[in-house]
Short mmCIF file of C-alpha atoms in Angstrom, two decimals:
data_model
loop_
_atom_site.label_atom_id
_atom_site.label_comp_id
_atom_site.label_asym_id
_atom_site.label_seq_id
_atom_site.Cartn_x
_atom_site.Cartn_y
_atom_site.Cartn_z
CA MET V 1 -0.04 0.14 0.11
CA LYS V 2 1.13 3.53 -0.95
CA LYS V 3 1.21 6.41 1.59
CA ASN V 4 1.31 9.96 0.39
CA LYS V 5 2.06 9.08 -3.37
CA ALA V 6 0.08 9.51 -6.36
CA ILE V 7 -1.68 6.39 -7.66
CA LYS V 8 -0.71 5.96 -11.24
CA PHE V 9 -3.49 5.09 -13.78
CA GLY V 10 -3.20 4.14 -17.42
CA ILE V 11 -6.44 4.47 -19.49
CA LEU V 12 -7.14 1.91 -22.27
CA GLY V 13 -9.84 2.85 -24.67
CA LEU V 14 -10.58 6.44 -25.26
CA GLY V 15 -14.32 6.66 -26.35
CA ARG V 16 -17.48 8.35 -25.12
CA VAL V 17 -17.15 7.78 -21.31
CA ILE V 18 -13.55 9.05 -21.52
CA ASP V 19 -14.53 12.08 -23.58
CA ILE V 20 -17.73 13.07 -21.68
CA ARG V 21 -16.81 12.17 -18.19
CA VAL V 22 -13.68 10.42 -16.97
CA ALA V 23 -11.00 12.59 -18.55
CA ASN V 24 -12.39 15.50 -16.56
CA VAL V 25 -12.39 13.58 -13.45
CA PHE V 26 -8.55 13.47 -13.62
CA LEU V 27 -7.94 16.76 -15.45
CA ASP V 28 -10.10 19.03 -13.31
CA LYS V 29 -8.61 17.14 -10.19
CA GLU V 30 -12.01 15.95 -8.95
CA ILE V 31 -9.87 13.24 -7.17
CA LYS V 32 -6.75 13.46 -4.93
CA ASN V 33 -3.53 11.61 -5.06
CA SER V 34 -3.84 10.36 -8.67
CA LYS V 35 -2.08 10.71 -11.99
CA VAL V 36 -2.72 9.42 -15.43
CA VAL V 37 0.78 8.38 -16.76
CA ALA V 38 -0.39 6.77 -20.21
CA VAL V 39 -3.38 6.42 -22.51
CA TYR V 40 -3.92 4.33 -25.40
CA ASP V 41 -6.66 3.70 -28.20
CA LYS V 42 -6.20 1.56 -31.50
CA ASP V 43 -7.84 4.66 -33.24
CA LYS V 44 -4.77 6.77 -33.95
CA LYS V 45 -6.69 10.10 -33.81
CA LYS V 46 -8.07 9.59 -30.35
CA ASN V 47 -4.68 8.43 -29.05
CA LEU V 48 -3.17 11.66 -30.35
CA LYS V 49 -6.02 13.70 -29.06
CA PHE V 50 -5.89 12.33 -25.52
CA SER V 51 -2.05 12.07 -25.36
CA LYS V 52 -2.07 15.77 -25.95
CA LEU V 53 -4.75 16.34 -23.49
CA PHE V 54 -2.88 14.66 -20.78
CA ASN V 55 0.38 16.01 -21.97
CA LEU V 56 1.91 12.43 -22.32
CA PRO V 57 3.75 10.89 -25.10
CA ALA V 58 1.62 8.96 -27.57
CA GLN V 59 2.02 5.15 -27.10
CA LYS V 60 2.75 3.45 -30.37
CA SER V 61 1.03 0.16 -29.55
CA PHE V 62 -0.90 -1.85 -26.78
CA ASN V 63 2.01 -3.46 -25.79
CA ASN V 64 4.08 -0.31 -25.23
CA PHE V 65 1.14 0.88 -23.23
CA LEU V 66 1.37 -2.11 -20.99
CA GLN V 67 5.17 -1.65 -20.51
CA GLN V 68 4.44 1.62 -18.71
CA GLU V 69 4.68 1.75 -14.79
CA MET V 70 1.22 2.00 -13.52
CA ASP V 71 -0.73 0.88 -10.48
CA PHE V 72 -3.96 0.31 -12.44
CA VAL V 73 -5.21 0.04 -16.03
CA PHE V 74 -8.87 1.62 -16.49
CA VAL V 75 -10.20 -0.52 -19.27
CA ALA V 76 -12.74 1.45 -21.17
CA THR V 77 -12.73 -0.45 -24.53
CA GLU V 78 -16.04 -1.69 -26.18
CA SER V 79 -17.82 -4.07 -23.74
CA GLY V 80 -17.25 -7.29 -25.82
CA SER V 81 -13.57 -6.77 -25.76
CA HIS V 82 -13.28 -6.27 -21.90
CA ALA V 83 -12.50 -9.91 -21.10
CA LYS V 84 -9.55 -10.10 -23.79
CA HIS V 85 -8.13 -6.72 -22.55
CA ILE V 86 -8.32 -7.51 -18.81
CA MET V 87 -6.75 -10.83 -19.67
CA GLU V 88 -3.80 -9.12 -21.42
CA CYS V 89 -3.49 -6.63 -18.45
CA PHE V 90 -3.34 -9.57 -15.95
CA ASN V 91 -0.67 -11.20 -18.13
CA ALA V 92 1.38 -8.01 -17.73
CA ASN V 93 0.93 -8.19 -13.96
CA LYS V 94 -1.38 -5.00 -13.98
CA ASN V 95 -4.36 -4.38 -11.56
CA VAL V 96 -7.51 -3.51 -13.47
CA VAL V 97 -10.29 -1.21 -13.11
CA VAL V 98 -12.87 -1.69 -15.73
CA GLU V 99 -15.78 0.50 -16.87
CA LYS V 100 -19.36 -1.54 -16.45
CA PRO V 101 -20.23 -4.06 -17.40
CA PRO V 102 -16.83 -5.87 -16.38
CA VAL V 103 -17.56 -8.50 -19.12
CA LEU V 104 -20.69 -9.71 -21.06
CA ARG V 105 -20.66 -13.29 -20.14
CA VAL V 106 -21.00 -14.94 -16.65
CA ASP V 107 -18.20 -17.54 -17.49
CA GLN V 108 -15.67 -14.78 -18.23
CA LEU V 109 -16.05 -13.05 -15.01
CA ILE V 110 -15.81 -16.09 -12.87
CA SER V 111 -12.65 -17.08 -14.85
CA LEU V 112 -10.92 -13.69 -14.69
CA GLU V 113 -11.75 -13.57 -10.96
CA LYS V 114 -9.93 -16.89 -10.52
CA ILE V 115 -6.68 -15.58 -12.51
CA ALA V 116 -6.76 -12.25 -10.57
CA ARG V 117 -6.60 -14.17 -7.38
CA LYS V 118 -3.99 -16.49 -8.46
CA LYS V 119 -1.61 -13.71 -9.61
CA LYS V 120 -2.68 -11.60 -6.57
CA LEU V 121 -4.04 -8.78 -8.64
CA LEU V 122 -6.81 -6.33 -8.15
CA PHE V 123 -9.88 -6.34 -10.24
CA TYR V 124 -12.38 -3.57 -9.70
CA VAL V 125 -15.68 -2.42 -11.68
CA ILE V 126 -17.14 0.92 -11.89
CA TYR V 127 -21.03 1.22 -11.25
CA GLN V 128 -20.72 4.99 -10.55
CA ASN V 129 -24.41 5.22 -9.48
CA ARG V 130 -23.92 3.24 -6.43
CA LEU V 131 -22.15 6.19 -4.85
CA ASN V 132 -24.95 8.65 -5.55
CA LYS V 133 -25.79 10.50 -2.31
CA ALA V 134 -29.44 9.63 -3.09
CA VAL V 135 -28.58 5.77 -3.54
CA THR V 136 -26.43 5.79 -0.61
CA PHE V 137 -29.23 7.02 1.63
CA VAL V 138 -31.68 4.54 0.40
CA LYS V 139 -29.28 1.70 0.68
CA LYS V 140 -28.83 2.66 4.43
CA ILE V 141 -32.64 2.68 5.39
CA LEU V 142 -33.54 -0.52 3.28
CA LYS V 143 -33.24 -2.95 6.18
CA GLU V 144 -34.98 -6.36 5.96
CA LYS V 145 -37.84 -5.12 8.14
CA PHE V 146 -38.36 -2.30 5.76
CA LYS V 147 -38.23 -4.34 2.46
CA LYS V 148 -40.98 -6.51 3.87
CA LYS V 149 -43.28 -3.44 3.68
CA ILE V 150 -42.72 -2.89 -0.09
CA VAL V 151 -45.58 -3.47 -2.28
CA PHE V 152 -43.64 -3.34 -5.46
CA VAL V 153 -40.85 -1.56 -7.04
CA SER V 154 -40.81 -0.01 -10.51
CA LEU V 155 -37.77 0.85 -12.51
CA ARG V 156 -37.72 3.10 -15.67
CA LEU V 157 -35.07 4.13 -18.05
CA LEU V 158 -36.39 6.74 -20.59
CA TRP V 159 -33.30 7.54 -22.64
CA CYS V 160 -32.51 8.70 -26.04
CA ARG V 161 -29.91 7.17 -28.44
CA LYS V 162 -30.22 8.05 -32.17
CA GLN V 163 -29.52 5.93 -34.90
CA ASN V 164 -25.80 7.17 -35.36
CA TYR V 165 -25.06 5.84 -31.88
CA TYR V 166 -25.63 2.29 -33.27
CA ASN V 167 -23.58 2.71 -36.51
CA ASP V 168 -20.42 1.57 -34.83
CA TRP V 169 -20.09 -1.19 -32.27
CA HIS V 170 -22.90 -0.32 -30.11
CA GLY V 171 -26.17 -2.55 -30.37
CA LYS V 172 -24.24 -5.66 -31.57
CA TRP V 173 -24.39 -8.84 -29.77
CA LYS V 174 -20.74 -9.71 -29.82
CA HIS V 175 -19.68 -6.02 -28.55
CA ASP V 176 -22.38 -4.73 -26.57
CA GLY V 177 -25.98 -5.95 -26.65
CA GLY V 178 -28.77 -3.42 -26.37
CA VAL V 179 -30.47 -1.19 -24.09
CA ILE V 180 -30.21 -3.09 -20.98
CA ALA V 181 -26.59 -4.47 -21.38
CA MET V 182 -25.29 -0.97 -22.21
CA HIS V 183 -27.47 1.58 -20.22
CA GLY V 184 -29.91 -0.55 -18.22
CA ILE V 185 -27.09 -2.42 -16.53
CA HIS V 186 -26.48 0.62 -14.24
CA TYR V 187 -29.97 0.10 -12.85
CA ILE V 188 -30.07 -3.65 -12.98
CA ASP V 189 -27.05 -3.37 -10.73
CA LEU V 190 -28.90 -0.94 -8.32
CA LEU V 191 -31.73 -3.34 -8.18
CA CYS V 192 -29.29 -6.08 -6.95
CA TYR V 193 -27.57 -3.82 -4.90
CA LEU V 194 -30.67 -2.50 -3.06
CA PHE V 195 -32.71 -5.80 -3.08
CA GLY V 196 -30.22 -8.62 -3.00
CA LYS V 197 -30.22 -11.79 -5.08
CA PRO V 198 -32.72 -12.32 -7.85
CA ILE V 199 -34.88 -15.64 -7.99
CA LYS V 200 -36.31 -15.35 -11.54
CA CYS V 201 -37.38 -12.93 -14.31
CA ILE V 202 -39.33 -12.56 -17.50
CA SER V 203 -38.72 -10.00 -20.20
CA TYR V 204 -39.94 -8.95 -23.61
CA GLN V 205 -37.67 -6.91 -26.11
CA SER V 206 -38.28 -4.73 -29.26
CA ASN V 207 -36.95 -2.03 -31.52
CA LYS V 208 -39.06 1.04 -31.63
CA SER V 209 -36.82 3.79 -32.89
CA ASN V 210 -33.53 2.35 -33.99
CA LYS V 211 -32.19 -0.52 -36.15
CA LEU V 212 -29.64 -2.77 -34.30
CA GLN V 213 -29.05 -6.40 -33.83
CA ALA V 214 -30.11 -6.08 -30.13
CA GLU V 215 -33.05 -4.17 -28.66
CA ASP V 216 -33.69 -0.59 -28.01
CA THR V 217 -36.76 -1.16 -25.69
CA ASN V 218 -37.23 -4.02 -22.94
CA ILE V 219 -39.97 -4.46 -20.44
CA GLY V 220 -40.02 -7.21 -17.94
CA LEU V 221 -40.68 -8.38 -14.15
CA ILE V 222 -38.01 -9.39 -11.76
CA ILE V 223 -38.57 -11.32 -8.55
CA PHE V 224 -36.01 -11.05 -5.59
CA GLN V 225 -35.40 -13.42 -2.87
CA SER V 226 -35.99 -10.82 -0.54
CA GLY V 227 -39.61 -10.86 -1.58
CA VAL V 228 -39.44 -7.63 -3.64
CA ASN V 229 -41.13 -7.59 -7.02
CA CYS V 230 -39.98 -5.24 -9.65
CA GLN V 231 -41.46 -4.24 -12.93
CA VAL V 232 -38.97 -2.76 -15.33
CA SER V 233 -39.14 -0.68 -18.36
CA PHE V 234 -36.03 0.33 -20.33
CA THR V 235 -35.60 2.35 -23.81
CA THR V 236 -33.50 4.44 -25.90
CA ALA V 237 -36.31 5.04 -28.23
CA LEU V 238 -37.31 8.49 -27.01
CA ARG V 239 -36.71 11.78 -28.87
CA PRO V 240 -34.87 14.07 -28.61
CA ARG V 241 -33.27 13.76 -25.16
CA ASP V 242 -32.99 11.61 -22.03
CA ILE V 243 -35.69 12.04 -19.63
CA GLU V 244 -35.00 9.73 -16.60
CA GLY V 245 -33.35 6.80 -14.93
CA SER V 246 -35.60 6.09 -11.82
CA ILE V 247 -36.53 3.43 -9.27
CA GLU V 248 -39.57 3.97 -7.25
CA ILE V 249 -40.07 1.87 -4.11
CA VAL V 250 -43.85 1.78 -3.48
CA MET V 251 -45.00 1.02 -0.04
CA GLN V 252 -48.39 1.22 1.72
CA LYS V 253 -47.90 4.53 3.39
CA LYS V 254 -45.05 6.25 1.23
CA ILE V 255 -43.29 6.12 -2.11
CA ILE V 256 -39.53 6.48 -2.32
CA LYS V 257 -38.40 7.56 -5.49
CA LEU V 258 -34.75 7.65 -6.84
CA GLY V 259 -35.18 10.11 -9.69
CA GLY V 260 -33.32 12.26 -12.10
CA VAL V 261 -31.59 11.31 -15.28
CA CYS V 262 -29.60 8.62 -13.31
CA CYS V 263 -31.04 7.89 -9.86
CA ASN V 264 -29.50 11.22 -8.60
CA LYS V 265 -32.53 12.89 -6.92
CA LEU V 266 -34.45 11.84 -3.95
CA ASN V 267 -38.21 12.17 -3.38
CA ILE V 268 -40.44 10.75 -0.54
CA ILE V 269 -44.14 11.05 -1.18
CA ASP V 270 -46.36 10.70 1.86
CA ASN V 271 -49.35 8.60 0.77
CA THR V 272 -51.69 9.88 3.64
CA SER V 273 -50.98 13.63 2.97
CA LEU V 274 -49.77 13.29 -0.58
CA ARG V 275 -46.92 15.55 0.39
CA ASN V 276 -43.74 15.45 -1.78
CA HIS V 277 -40.71 15.65 0.37
CA LYS V 278 -37.66 16.68 -1.96
CA LEU V 279 -34.62 15.89 -0.05
CA LYS V 280 -32.22 18.36 -1.35
CA LYS V 281 -29.51 17.17 0.94
CA TYR V 282 -29.49 13.75 -0.99
CA SER V 283 -30.09 15.17 -4.36
CA GLU V 284 -27.40 16.16 -6.90
CA LEU V 285 -27.38 17.60 -10.29
CA ALA V 286 -26.61 15.40 -13.24
CA THR V 287 -26.56 16.69 -16.70
CA SER V 288 -26.37 13.08 -18.51
CA GLY V 289 -26.69 9.61 -18.02
CA TYR V 290 -22.96 9.14 -17.33
CA GLY V 291 -23.81 10.41 -14.11
CA ILE V 292 -21.74 12.27 -11.15
CA SER V 293 -20.19 9.55 -9.20
CA HIS V 294 -17.04 8.29 -11.28
CA SER V 295 -14.86 10.36 -9.18
CA ARG V 296 -16.13 8.87 -6.08
CA CYS V 297 -15.37 5.31 -7.35
CA PHE V 298 -11.84 6.30 -8.38
CA GLN V 299 -11.41 7.77 -5.02
CA ALA V 300 -12.29 4.84 -3.11
CA ILE V 301 -9.71 2.82 -4.85
CA ILE V 302 -7.09 5.46 -4.33
CA ASP V 303 -8.08 5.62 -0.61
CA LYS V 304 -7.89 1.67 -0.25
CA GLU V 305 -4.46 1.73 -1.86
CA MET V 306 -3.15 4.67 0.36
CA ASN V 307 -4.69 2.85 3.46
CA LYS V 308 -7.16 5.56 4.23
CA LYS V 309 -9.99 4.63 6.65
CA ASN V 310 -13.57 5.77 6.53
CA SER V 311 -13.94 5.82 2.66
CA PRO V 312 -16.25 3.84 0.66
CA LYS V 313 -15.05 0.34 -0.32
CA PRO V 314 -14.11 -0.09 -4.09
CA LEU V 315 -16.33 -2.36 -5.70
CA ARG V 316 -14.85 -5.83 -6.73
CA ALA V 317 -15.82 -7.00 -10.18
CA ILE V 318 -16.75 -10.45 -8.72
CA ASP V 319 -19.13 -8.83 -6.28
CA THR V 320 -21.39 -7.72 -9.28
CA LEU V 321 -21.68 -11.24 -10.35
CA ASP V 322 -25.48 -11.30 -9.57
CA THR V 323 -25.86 -8.39 -11.72
CA LEU V 324 -24.39 -9.95 -14.66
CA LYS V 325 -26.17 -13.15 -14.11
CA LEU V 326 -29.65 -11.00 -14.01
CA LEU V 327 -28.58 -9.35 -17.37
CA ASN V 328 -28.22 -12.60 -19.15
CA MET V 329 -31.28 -14.05 -17.45
CA MET V 330 -33.20 -11.22 -19.03
CA TYR V 331 -31.82 -11.95 -22.57
CA LYS V 332 -32.51 -15.76 -22.12
CA SER V 333 -35.94 -15.06 -21.00
CA TYR V 334 -36.76 -13.26 -24.35
CA GLU V 335 -34.89 -15.86 -26.35
CA LYS V 336 -36.63 -18.78 -24.80
CA ASN V 337 -40.01 -16.93 -24.24
CA ARG V 338 -40.20 -18.20 -20.66
CA TRP V 339 -39.35 -17.33 -17.03
CA VAL V 340 -35.73 -17.81 -16.46
CA TYR V 341 -34.37 -18.71 -12.95
CA PHE V 342 -31.16 -17.63 -11.01
CA ASN V 343 -30.12 -21.09 -10.38
CA GLU V 344 -30.10 -22.27 -14.13
CA LYS V 345 -26.74 -23.73 -14.97
CA ASN V 346 -26.85 -22.63 -18.48
CA LEU V 347 -27.20 -18.79 -18.88
CA LYS V 348 -25.70 -18.69 -22.34
CA THR V 349 -27.19 -16.01 -24.73
CA LYS V 350 -26.54 -14.24 -27.73
CA LEU V 351 -24.82 -11.65 -25.81
CA GLY V 352 -20.99 -11.80 -26.17
CA TYR V 353 -20.91 -14.07 -29.00
#
């Protein structure tokens, strides 16, 4: 563990999430005790652009990039390439932080975790919405007694992605999947984080506005071991902008709503008086679905490395296995036209192939 020294990061893959959010996390010094020491993308224009932005020499190849002295590689390539790139980082004895989802297939995550343990390497994933103030508050109050009072939960992702978004690797089974794999995964993860292990699910998928291999719209029902039942609706078919990413917890006497564009706001509605309590203390401004908490995720990793106490624990990739299983359960449900159960041995779908 390091003390009073900057944790060195390399960034692999320089797409939208880097351009819109992550680059600013480091360049605007939203986090302490960190330093980007190398960046790389197979796209030469992106490679040159971000090398200049971070005032770094441009890496000529992926192998050259991996030879740099780094504490962590942040993997932000297309989702279907995560498994390959993480494995190559492990082969170079590099710790890994990966943008969600860690991989697309359940077997890949289990295999990579075994390798990380064998090589004594760290393997973290970014699900930034877990560290939103609103989500943190709801997680704290959702005790078992509280869960038993829930009537049902409703999840809605109402976003806009126009056709040009799907003209590269997005929306393809091998690289990405559709709305639930690329965007809904954040909120599927929050369901598992808040309500525990899923038991079964059923889902239906379609394309309403876009042409892609996978889906731009999904509706379904998820049953959790805790007794919570959740109806879900995901779409990127809206026009012209994102509307919300919300989770409503409906109880007999109150409704708790994680709202905003990415569960960044908190409202509690009293069913008796119909008063809407907007809890500003736990609500934050978010201008896009990329959210506000990447900096908190990276800071948690840095603080862990620097042996600082009283910081959130960084999220191990393997601790999101239930999220990945549920994602694949939802795809298999549509493919097989039936309920799919968590304990099924074969969750293989089109996703990742």
